[in-house]
Amino acid sequence: MNGTVSKLAAPQAGGRGGPPAGGTPIRRARLRPLPAPSQRLHRRPRQEPRHVLDVTLLCDMQIFSAMASAKEGNGAPTKRSRLHDLYEQQGLSPWYDNLCRPVTDLLPLIASGVRGVTSNPTIFQKAISSSSAYDDQFKQLISAGKDAENAYWELVIKDIQDACKLFEPIYNETDGADGYVSVEVSPRLANDTQGTVEAAKWLHKVVNRPNVYIKIPATAECVPSIREVISNGISVNVTLIFSIARYEAVIDAYLDGLEASGLSDLSRVTSVASFFVSRVDSLIDKMLEKIGTPEALALRGKAAVAQAKLANQLYQKKFSGPRWEALAKKGAKKQRLLWASTGVKNPAYPDTLYVDSLIGPDTVNTMPDQALHAFIDHGTVSRTVDANVSEAEGVYSALEKLGINWDEVGKQLELEGVDSFKKSFDSLLVSLEEKGNTLKTANV
């Protein structure tokens, strides 16, 4: 199996403000269960057997039927939630950080105010390995001669296409400003500049939906990829951003790409920059505990939000002035900050910490299940992302004085993030290969 670029046969396209002071009780979410969200190309695509196409058509019919039922108000009425208020009052788009079959289980979430979806290799590894919903299509793909990796991509692409259909009304209503579904290039390409470009172009072509974001990691090798992909008119979700320095490089890649595109109308080329939050606290808290001084311990749980607020200040600076204004005249849209990794990992912290603390206009927060439930239950809808910025600057500087190197923190978290996604991807491919071999043996 190629360790860099997969030679794929193309499918037929179709808590708030910081940790509580000593002893303050924390409200936890009363969790109500949501419906279970039950590279290059060198070969010509093979013609799919009729039965594979029939299953695809049947799934499409089921999606449109479910969407029609939801639109007509069939089933239990959906009440407004805090997610609606986030968007309507504060301009923050709440997204859902999960995707699996059946994608129609997203409809109640959309009705509750979710406006987009993100996915990653770990999400798909969990979805495909823990659900039988993929079995029929997988069996058909293996019968049609697909190997495990080709089958994986066809399973993923089908989910992404179906989810894009569900969010297309939001995309249309906002003139392409919202309603996106994100799919990531192979994590094996995290250090391959040109391989990432080719994989992004391929994914964009085969998904063939206006509201798809191609996710590209913000590694040093992939920052040039972001520029080239944007210059080709492809919308990008830049993922795994852990430091302000790397974030600035990502913004510059977006602006460079827009300028290099040569397009007279830039309104359909958009991007989000996924700035990871909770993992920053997880790592820096350990470093502070190792230092062990009262000053260090008092800064636990404050690093991530402080850095995120300073990232927002950089956003305001970079998307203003003559350079940006020239692009805006051609219809360019700002690369929104997307707060990612917003599930609280330390039970001592408020469970809405990374949502409540980063609310502001033209931002996105993609939430895993627990964070989403918690915010709907008891989140606070109030503009906070640009509040107490001087305090955030003080926290950032205090951590530096204690010996915390922000760039080194970012590099370590990036390496860990890439490695985690690679392991999930490789583990799933091994499982699919074993499953495929079993099916082939059974059919002999």
GROMACS .gro file of C-alpha atoms in nm:
model
  444
    1MET     CA    1   0.000   0.000   0.000
    2ASN     CA    2   0.143   0.335  -0.103
    3GLY     CA    3   0.261   0.527   0.202
    4THR     CA    4   0.210   0.869   0.048
    5VAL     CA    5  -0.046   0.896  -0.226
    6SER     CA    6  -0.319   0.643  -0.283
    7LYS     CA    7  -0.376   0.539  -0.643
    8LEU     CA    8  -0.751   0.533  -0.631
    9ALA     CA    9  -1.000   0.440  -0.895
   10ALA     CA   10  -1.255   0.718  -0.894
   11PRO     CA   11  -1.602   0.621  -0.780
   12GLN     CA   12  -1.888   0.699  -1.005
   13ALA     CA   13  -1.962   1.053  -0.913
   14GLY     CA   14  -2.246   1.107  -0.902
   15GLY     CA   15  -1.841   2.634   3.170
   16ARG     CA   16  -1.735   2.971   3.117
   17GLY     CA   17  -1.431   3.206   3.130
   18GLY     CA   18  -1.199   2.956   3.298
   19PRO     CA   19  -1.186   2.693   3.569
   20PRO     CA   20  -1.405   2.760   3.869
   21ALA     CA   21  -1.257   2.902   4.184
   22GLY     CA   22  -1.204   2.653   4.460
   23GLY     CA   23  -1.511   2.454   4.541
   24THR     CA   24  -1.755   2.631   4.305
   25PRO     CA   25  -2.002   2.369   4.182
   26ILE     CA   26  -2.013   2.313   3.809
   27ARG     CA   27  -2.329   2.251   3.614
   28ARG     CA   28  -2.294   1.948   3.397
   29ALA     CA   29  -2.512   1.870   3.101
   30ARG     CA   30  -2.826   1.669   3.153
   31LEU     CA   31  -2.750   1.462   2.851
   32ARG     CA   32  -3.046   1.364   2.641
   33PRO     CA   33  -2.955   1.107   2.381
   34LEU     CA   34  -2.942   1.231   2.024
   35PRO     CA   35  -3.030   0.984   1.752
   36ALA     CA   36  -2.719   0.771   1.698
   37PRO     CA   37  -2.543   0.925   1.398
   38SER     CA   38  -2.624   0.559   1.317
   39GLN     CA   39  -0.401   1.037  -0.490
   40ARG     CA   40  -0.356   1.057  -0.731
   41LEU     CA   41  -0.564   0.899  -0.999
   42HIS     CA   42  -0.396   0.705  -1.270
   43ARG     CA   43  -0.659   0.449  -1.369
   44ARG     CA   44  -0.979   0.504  -1.554
   45PRO     CA   45  -1.284   0.455  -1.332
   46ARG     CA   46  -1.452   0.122  -1.374
   47GLN     CA   47  -1.820   0.105  -1.454
   48GLU     CA   48  -2.010   0.009  -1.142
   49PRO     CA   49  -2.240  -0.293  -1.151
   50ARG     CA   50  -2.607  -0.204  -1.177
   51HIS     CA   51  -2.686  -0.318  -0.822
   52VAL     CA   52  -2.436  -0.071  -0.672
   53LEU     CA   53  -2.600   0.215  -0.860
   54ASP     CA   54  -2.944   0.094  -0.752
   55VAL     CA   55  -2.842   0.111  -0.385
   56THR     CA   56  -2.711   0.465  -0.438
   57LEU     CA   57  -3.038   0.570  -0.598
   58LEU     CA   58  -3.235   0.413  -0.314
   59CYS     CA   59  -3.029   0.603  -0.055
   60ASP     CA   60  -3.087   0.927  -0.245
   61MET     CA   61  -3.462   0.866  -0.244
   62GLN     CA   62  -3.457   0.799   0.131
   63ILE     CA   63  -3.268   1.124   0.195
   64PHE     CA   64  -3.506   1.335  -0.011
   65SER     CA   65  -3.804   1.165   0.156
   66ALA     CA   66  -3.664   1.239   0.503
   67MET     CA   67  -3.589   1.599   0.408
   68ALA     CA   68  -3.942   1.644   0.274
   69SER     CA   69  -4.092   1.498   0.592
   70ALA     CA   70  -3.885   1.733   0.807
   71LYS     CA   71  -3.981   2.031   0.593
   72GLU     CA   72  -4.350   1.945   0.617
   73GLY     CA   73  -4.324   1.920   0.993
   74ASN     CA   74  -4.388   1.547   1.015
   75GLY     CA   75  -4.293   1.392   1.346
   76ALA     CA   76  -4.234   1.571   1.675
   77PRO     CA   77  -4.211   1.950   1.653
   78THR     CA   78  -3.864   2.093   1.705
   79LYS     CA   79  -3.822   2.378   1.950
   80ARG     CA   80  -3.577   2.661   1.907
   81SER     CA   81  -3.251   2.607   2.087
   82ARG     CA   82  -2.953   2.810   2.202
   83LEU     CA   83  -2.786   2.712   1.877
   84HIS     CA   84  -3.032   2.929   1.684
   85ASP     CA   85  -2.952   3.218   1.919
   86LEU     CA   86  -2.579   3.167   1.868
   87TYR     CA   87  -2.618   3.229   1.498
   88GLU     CA   88  -2.897   3.486   1.493
   89GLN     CA   89  -2.779   3.699   1.786
   90GLN     CA   90  -2.401   3.654   1.776
   91GLY     CA   91  -2.314   3.546   1.423
   92LEU     CA   92  -2.144   3.222   1.530
   93SER     CA   93  -2.224   2.915   1.322
   94PRO     CA   94  -2.265   2.598   1.531
   95TRP     CA   95  -2.142   2.289   1.349
   96TYR     CA   96  -2.143   1.923   1.449
   97ASP     CA   97  -1.816   1.732   1.475
   98ASN     CA   98  -1.939   1.386   1.378
   99LEU     CA   99  -2.076   1.195   1.082
  100CYS     CA  100  -2.195   0.841   1.023
  101ARG     CA  101  -2.488   0.649   0.877
  102PRO     CA  102  -2.771   0.703   0.841
  103VAL     CA  103  -2.694   1.064   0.761
  104THR     CA  104  -3.065   1.145   0.791
  105ASP     CA  105  -3.009   1.132   1.168
  106LEU     CA  106  -2.857   1.477   1.117
  107LEU     CA  107  -3.199   1.623   1.036
  108PRO     CA  108  -3.307   1.677   1.401
  109LEU     CA  109  -2.973   1.846   1.464
  110ILE     CA  110  -3.020   2.074   1.166
  111ALA     CA  111  -3.366   2.162   1.297
  112SER     CA  112  -3.203   2.239   1.634
  113GLY     CA  113  -2.968   2.491   1.472
  114VAL     CA  114  -2.664   2.295   1.350
  115ARG     CA  115  -2.537   2.459   1.031
  116GLY     CA  116  -2.253   2.236   0.913
  117VAL     CA  117  -2.058   1.916   0.975
  118THR     CA  118  -1.694   1.824   1.015
  119SER     CA  119  -1.540   1.479   0.981
  120ASN     CA  120  -1.191   1.333   1.014
  121PRO     CA  121  -1.023   0.992   0.983
  122THR     CA  122  -1.088   0.909   1.349
  123ILE     CA  123  -1.459   0.987   1.314
  124PHE     CA  124  -1.486   0.760   1.010
  125GLN     CA  125  -1.282   0.487   1.177
  126LYS     CA  126  -1.530   0.480   1.465
  127ALA     CA  127  -1.833   0.505   1.238
  128ILE     CA  128  -1.742   0.233   0.990
  129SER     CA  129  -1.593  -0.012   1.241
  130SER     CA  130  -1.879   0.013   1.491
  131SER     CA  131  -2.180   0.010   1.259
  132SER     CA  132  -2.336  -0.245   1.027
  133ALA     CA  133  -2.486   0.037   0.819
  134TYR     CA  134  -2.188   0.022   0.582
  135ASP     CA  135  -2.190  -0.354   0.532
  136ASP     CA  136  -2.414  -0.381   0.225
  137GLN     CA  137  -2.226  -0.120   0.025
  138PHE     CA  138  -1.892  -0.262   0.135
  139LYS     CA  139  -1.991  -0.613   0.024
  140GLN     CA  140  -2.098  -0.480  -0.315
  141LEU     CA  141  -1.775  -0.288  -0.357
  142ILE     CA  142  -1.565  -0.594  -0.274
  143SER     CA  143  -1.776  -0.803  -0.513
  144ALA     CA  144  -1.709  -0.541  -0.779
  145GLY     CA  145  -1.334  -0.590  -0.732
  146LYS     CA  146  -1.250  -0.291  -0.514
  147ASP     CA  147  -0.963  -0.319  -0.267
  148ALA     CA  148  -0.996  -0.202   0.094
  149GLU     CA  149  -0.865   0.149   0.035
  150ASN     CA  150  -1.077   0.216  -0.270
  151ALA     CA  151  -1.378   0.082  -0.080
  152TYR     CA  152  -1.300   0.309   0.215
  153TRP     CA  153  -1.304   0.619  -0.002
  154GLU     CA  154  -1.629   0.521  -0.170
  155LEU     CA  155  -1.794   0.469   0.170
  156VAL     CA  156  -1.667   0.808   0.287
  157ILE     CA  157  -1.759   0.992  -0.031
  158LYS     CA  158  -2.114   0.855  -0.019
  159ASP     CA  159  -2.158   0.987   0.337
  160ILE     CA  160  -2.015   1.326   0.243
  161GLN     CA  161  -2.235   1.359  -0.065
  162ASP     CA  162  -2.546   1.266   0.131
  163ALA     CA  163  -2.463   1.507   0.413
  164CYS     CA  164  -2.401   1.783   0.158
  165LYS     CA  165  -2.756   1.732   0.029
  166LEU     CA  166  -2.894   1.780   0.378
  167PHE     CA  167  -2.705   2.107   0.429
  168GLU     CA  168  -2.755   2.241   0.078
  169PRO     CA  169  -3.065   2.445   0.177
  170ILE     CA  170  -2.854   2.633   0.434
  171TYR     CA  171  -2.579   2.681   0.176
  172ASN     CA  172  -2.829   2.826  -0.071
  173GLU     CA  173  -3.009   3.044   0.185
  174THR     CA  174  -2.679   3.204   0.291
  175ASP     CA  175  -2.544   3.239  -0.064
  176GLY     CA  176  -2.261   2.999   0.009
  177ALA     CA  177  -2.163   3.145   0.344
  178ASP     CA  178  -2.263   2.840   0.550
  179GLY     CA  179  -2.396   2.485   0.527
  180TYR     CA  180  -2.067   2.307   0.460
  181VAL     CA  181  -1.957   1.946   0.509
  182SER     CA  182  -1.585   1.874   0.549
  183VAL     CA  183  -1.387   1.572   0.430
  184GLU     CA  184  -1.014   1.526   0.489
  185VAL     CA  185  -0.743   1.414   0.250
  186SER     CA  186  -0.553   1.101   0.350
  187PRO     CA  187  -0.352   1.163   0.670
  188ARG     CA  188  -0.064   0.982   0.501
  189LEU     CA  189  -0.018   1.296   0.293
  190ALA     CA  190   0.047   1.532   0.587
  191ASN     CA  191   0.410   1.581   0.476
  192ASP     CA  192   0.352   1.558   0.101
  193THR     CA  193   0.289   1.897  -0.058
  194GLN     CA  194   0.204   1.792  -0.413
  195GLY     CA  195   0.030   1.471  -0.308
  196THR     CA  196  -0.203   1.678  -0.093
  197VAL     CA  197  -0.281   1.910  -0.384
  198GLU     CA  198  -0.368   1.620  -0.613
  199ALA     CA  199  -0.575   1.447  -0.344
  200ALA     CA  200  -0.769   1.768  -0.275
  201LYS     CA  201  -0.844   1.816  -0.644
  202TRP     CA  202  -0.959   1.455  -0.672
  203LEU     CA  203  -1.185   1.470  -0.367
  204HIS     CA  204  -1.338   1.796  -0.486
  205LYS     CA  205  -1.408   1.642  -0.826
  206VAL     CA  206  -1.562   1.315  -0.710
  207VAL     CA  207  -1.770   1.458  -0.425
  208ASN     CA  208  -1.899   1.711  -0.675
  209ARG     CA  209  -2.101   1.922  -0.432
  210PRO     CA  210  -2.082   2.302  -0.403
  211ASN     CA  211  -2.089   2.291  -0.022
  212VAL     CA  212  -1.800   2.054   0.043
  213TYR     CA  213  -1.486   2.167   0.225
  214ILE     CA  214  -1.167   1.973   0.154
  215LYS     CA  215  -0.971   1.946   0.479
  216ILE     CA  216  -0.596   1.999   0.457
  217PRO     CA  217  -0.369   1.989   0.765
  218ALA     CA  218  -0.172   2.302   0.852
  219THR     CA  219   0.164   2.125   0.852
  220ALA     CA  220   0.465   2.314   0.717
  221GLU     CA  221   0.458   2.095   0.407
  222CYS     CA  222   0.087   2.151   0.345
  223VAL     CA  223   0.072   2.529   0.383
  224PRO     CA  224   0.190   2.565   0.019
  225SER     CA  225  -0.075   2.305  -0.075
  226ILE     CA  226  -0.343   2.529   0.075
  227ARG     CA  227  -0.233   2.818  -0.145
  228GLU     CA  228  -0.237   2.607  -0.461
  229VAL     CA  229  -0.571   2.441  -0.388
  230ILE     CA  230  -0.735   2.777  -0.313
  231SER     CA  231  -0.587   2.918  -0.635
  232ASN     CA  232  -0.768   2.638  -0.820
  233GLY     CA  233  -1.102   2.763  -0.688
  234ILE     CA  234  -1.147   2.484  -0.431
  235SER     CA  235  -1.285   2.568  -0.087
  236VAL     CA  236  -1.071   2.446   0.203
  237ASN     CA  237  -1.103   2.369   0.573
  238VAL     CA  238  -0.750   2.406   0.710
  239THR     CA  239  -0.720   2.173   1.008
  240LEU     CA  240  -0.482   2.099   1.295
  241ILE     CA  241  -0.385   2.461   1.374
  242PHE     CA  242  -0.233   2.485   1.723
  243SER     CA  243  -0.032   2.809   1.728
  244ILE     CA  244  -0.072   3.173   1.628
  245ALA     CA  245   0.243   3.161   1.416
  246ARG     CA  246   0.110   2.875   1.205
  247TYR     CA  247  -0.231   3.040   1.190
  248GLU     CA  248  -0.078   3.351   1.034
  249ALA     CA  249   0.092   3.133   0.772
  250VAL     CA  250  -0.247   2.976   0.696
  251ILE     CA  251  -0.412   3.316   0.649
  252ASP     CA  252  -0.132   3.423   0.415
  253ALA     CA  253  -0.173   3.101   0.213
  254TYR     CA  254  -0.545   3.175   0.173
  255LEU     CA  255  -0.485   3.534   0.063
  256ASP     CA  256  -0.203   3.428  -0.171
  257GLY     CA  257  -0.428   3.162  -0.322
  258LEU     CA  258  -0.711   3.406  -0.386
  259GLU     CA  259  -0.472   3.649  -0.552
  260ALA     CA  260  -0.315   3.376  -0.766
  261SER     CA  261  -0.650   3.235  -0.880
  262GLY     CA  262  -0.702   3.494  -1.150
  263LEU     CA  263  -1.075   3.476  -1.086
  264SER     CA  264  -1.281   3.789  -1.136
  265ASP     CA  265  -1.548   3.653  -0.898
  266LEU     CA  266  -1.406   3.510  -0.575
  267SER     CA  267  -1.739   3.467  -0.396
  268ARG     CA  268  -1.752   3.087  -0.432
  269VAL     CA  269  -1.401   3.020  -0.299
  270THR     CA  270  -1.426   3.010   0.079
  271SER     CA  271  -1.228   2.872   0.370
  272VAL     CA  272  -1.228   2.814   0.743
  273ALA     CA  273  -0.922   2.787   0.966
  274SER     CA  274  -0.972   2.517   1.229
  275PHE     CA  275  -0.795   2.638   1.543
  276PHE     CA  276  -0.777   2.358   1.801
  277VAL     CA  277  -0.854   2.450   2.160
  278SER     CA  278  -0.890   2.186   2.433
  279ARG     CA  279  -0.577   1.992   2.337
  280VAL     CA  280  -0.374   2.307   2.410
  281ASP     CA  281  -0.498   2.312   2.770
  282SER     CA  282  -0.443   1.938   2.806
  283LEU     CA  283  -0.074   1.971   2.719
  284ILE     CA  284   0.004   2.303   2.889
  285ASP     CA  285  -0.178   2.203   3.208
  286LYS     CA  286   0.061   1.907   3.238
  287MET     CA  287   0.356   2.140   3.191
  288LEU     CA  288   0.222   2.379   3.456
  289GLU     CA  289   0.169   2.094   3.703
  290LYS     CA  290   0.528   1.986   3.646
  291ILE     CA  291   0.647   2.341   3.725
  292GLY     CA  292   0.429   2.325   4.034
  293THR     CA  293   0.453   2.683   4.162
  294PRO     CA  294   0.138   2.864   4.279
  295GLU     CA  295   0.173   3.102   3.986
  296ALA     CA  296   0.192   2.814   3.740
  297LEU     CA  297  -0.097   2.622   3.893
  298ALA     CA  298  -0.316   2.934   3.883
  299LEU     CA  299  -0.284   2.940   3.504
  300ARG     CA  300  -0.427   2.593   3.445
  301GLY     CA  301  -0.723   2.591   3.208
  302LYS     CA  302  -0.651   2.939   3.076
  303ALA     CA  303  -0.397   2.886   2.799
  304ALA     CA  304  -0.627   2.763   2.523
  305VAL     CA  305  -0.887   3.037   2.546
  306ALA     CA  306  -0.619   3.305   2.582
  307GLN     CA  307  -0.441   3.192   2.266
  308ALA     CA  308  -0.770   3.159   2.079
  309LYS     CA  309  -0.868   3.516   2.166
  310LEU     CA  310  -0.533   3.641   2.039
  311ALA     CA  311  -0.586   3.442   1.720
  312ASN     CA  312  -0.912   3.629   1.675
  313GLN     CA  313  -0.724   3.957   1.714
  314LEU     CA  314  -0.489   3.847   1.436
  315TYR     CA  315  -0.791   3.758   1.222
  316GLN     CA  316  -0.928   4.111   1.264
  317LYS     CA  317  -0.593   4.260   1.163
  318LYS     CA  318  -0.525   4.040   0.859
  319PHE     CA  319  -0.874   4.072   0.713
  320SER     CA  320  -0.868   4.450   0.695
  321GLY     CA  321  -0.662   4.707   0.510
  322PRO     CA  322  -0.583   4.761   0.140
  323ARG     CA  323  -0.481   4.405   0.053
  324TRP     CA  324  -0.801   4.253   0.186
  325GLU     CA  325  -1.020   4.532   0.052
  326ALA     CA  326  -0.893   4.467  -0.302
  327LEU     CA  327  -0.993   4.101  -0.271
  328ALA     CA  328  -1.327   4.185  -0.109
  329LYS     CA  329  -1.415   4.399  -0.412
  330LYS     CA  330  -1.394   4.079  -0.618
  331GLY     CA  331  -1.637   3.904  -0.383
  332ALA     CA  332  -1.382   3.732  -0.158
  333LYS     CA  333  -1.506   3.611   0.178
  334LYS     CA  334  -1.305   3.617   0.498
  335GLN     CA  335  -1.150   3.289   0.608
  336ARG     CA  336  -1.356   3.231   0.920
  337LEU     CA  337  -1.199   3.105   1.241
  338LEU     CA  338  -1.340   2.765   1.330
  339TRP     CA  339  -1.296   2.658   1.692
  340ALA     CA  340  -1.221   2.286   1.691
  341SER     CA  341  -1.151   2.035   1.967
  342THR     CA  342  -1.409   2.210   2.183
  343GLY     CA  343  -1.507   1.915   2.399
  344VAL     CA  344  -1.387   1.965   2.756
  345LYS     CA  345  -1.138   1.694   2.852
  346ASN     CA  346  -1.080   1.797   3.216
  347PRO     CA  347  -1.391   1.728   3.429
  348ALA     CA  348  -1.284   2.005   3.668
  349TYR     CA  349  -1.366   2.264   3.403
  350PRO     CA  350  -1.712   2.386   3.296
  351ASP     CA  351  -1.842   2.164   3.019
  352THR     CA  352  -1.926   2.460   2.795
  353LEU     CA  353  -1.590   2.635   2.850
  354TYR     CA  354  -1.471   2.621   2.491
  355VAL     CA  355  -1.803   2.738   2.348
  356ASP     CA  356  -1.907   3.003   2.600
  357SER     CA  357  -1.563   3.169   2.597
  358LEU     CA  358  -1.524   3.206   2.219
  359ILE     CA  359  -1.852   3.347   2.089
  360GLY     CA  360  -1.839   3.619   1.826
  361PRO     CA  361  -1.937   3.715   1.472
  362ASP     CA  362  -1.804   3.539   1.164
  363THR     CA  363  -1.679   3.240   1.362
  364VAL     CA  364  -1.766   2.870   1.366
  365ASN     CA  365  -1.762   2.623   1.656
  366THR     CA  366  -1.771   2.257   1.565
  367MET     CA  367  -1.889   2.060   1.867
  368PRO     CA  368  -1.877   1.691   1.953
  369ASP     CA  369  -2.186   1.534   2.108
  370GLN     CA  370  -2.122   1.620   2.471
  371ALA     CA  371  -2.032   1.984   2.405
  372LEU     CA  372  -2.334   2.024   2.180
  373HIS     CA  373  -2.573   1.879   2.440
  374ALA     CA  374  -2.415   2.082   2.717
  375PHE     CA  375  -2.447   2.410   2.532
  376ILE     CA  376  -2.807   2.344   2.428
  377ASP     CA  377  -2.885   2.263   2.792
  378HIS     CA  378  -2.712   2.549   2.974
  379GLY     CA  379  -2.474   2.743   2.750
  380THR     CA  380  -2.456   3.121   2.766
  381VAL     CA  381  -2.522   3.317   2.448
  382SER     CA  382  -2.307   3.626   2.488
  383ARG     CA  383  -2.026   3.783   2.286
  384THR     CA  384  -1.700   3.683   2.451
  385VAL     CA  385  -1.434   3.623   2.185
  386ASP     CA  386  -1.313   3.983   2.195
  387ALA     CA  387  -1.381   4.047   2.565
  388ASN     CA  388  -1.098   4.073   2.818
  389VAL     CA  389  -0.832   4.064   2.547
  390SER     CA  390  -0.578   4.236   2.774
  391GLU     CA  391  -0.630   3.953   3.025
  392ALA     CA  392  -0.566   3.700   2.748
  393GLU     CA  393  -0.246   3.883   2.655
  394GLY     CA  394  -0.141   3.869   3.020
  395VAL     CA  395  -0.199   3.493   3.038
  396TYR     CA  396  -0.007   3.437   2.715
  397SER     CA  397   0.290   3.642   2.839
  398ALA     CA  398   0.284   3.485   3.186
  399LEU     CA  399   0.307   3.139   3.032
  400GLU     CA  400   0.604   3.247   2.820
  401LYS     CA  401   0.780   3.380   3.133
  402LEU     CA  402   0.730   3.038   3.293
  403GLY     CA  403   0.917   2.881   3.002
  404ILE     CA  404   0.622   2.771   2.789
  405ASN     CA  405   0.729   2.790   2.425
  406TRP     CA  406   0.411   2.837   2.222
  407ASP     CA  407   0.569   2.731   1.894
  408GLU     CA  408   0.703   2.410   2.048
  409VAL     CA  409   0.362   2.339   2.200
  410GLY     CA  410   0.209   2.384   1.856
  411LYS     CA  411   0.461   2.153   1.689
  412GLN     CA  412   0.409   1.878   1.947
  413LEU     CA  413   0.031   1.894   1.921
  414GLU     CA  414   0.050   1.895   1.542
  415LEU     CA  415   0.267   1.583   1.540
  416GLU     CA  416   0.031   1.412   1.784
  417GLY     CA  417  -0.272   1.511   1.577
  418VAL     CA  418  -0.130   1.385   1.250
  419ASP     CA  419  -0.013   1.062   1.415
  420SER     CA  420  -0.355   1.003   1.569
  421PHE     CA  421  -0.531   1.043   1.234
  422LYS     CA  422  -0.279   0.817   1.060
  423LYS     CA  423  -0.331   0.544   1.318
  424SER     CA  424  -0.710   0.565   1.282
  425PHE     CA  425  -0.683   0.554   0.903
  426ASP     CA  426  -0.440   0.261   0.898
  427SER     CA  427  -0.636   0.069   1.160
  428LEU     CA  428  -0.956   0.099   0.962
  429LEU     CA  429  -0.790  -0.008   0.638
  430VAL     CA  430  -0.653  -0.320   0.810
  431SER     CA  431  -1.001  -0.401   0.942
  432LEU     CA  432  -1.158  -0.349   0.600
  433GLU     CA  433  -0.892  -0.560   0.433
  434GLU     CA  434  -0.954  -0.845   0.675
  435LYS     CA  435  -1.329  -0.810   0.628
  436GLY     CA  436  -1.287  -0.807   0.251
  437ASN     CA  437  -1.070  -1.119   0.255
  438THR     CA  438  -1.330  -1.297   0.466
  439LEU     CA  439  -1.601  -1.206   0.216
  440LYS     CA  440  -1.391  -1.322  -0.077
  441THR     CA  441  -1.318  -1.654   0.096
  442ALA     CA  442  -1.686  -1.705   0.173
  443ASN     CA  443  -1.774  -1.652  -0.193
  444VAL     CA  444  -1.521  -1.904  -0.324
   0.00000   0.00000   0.00000
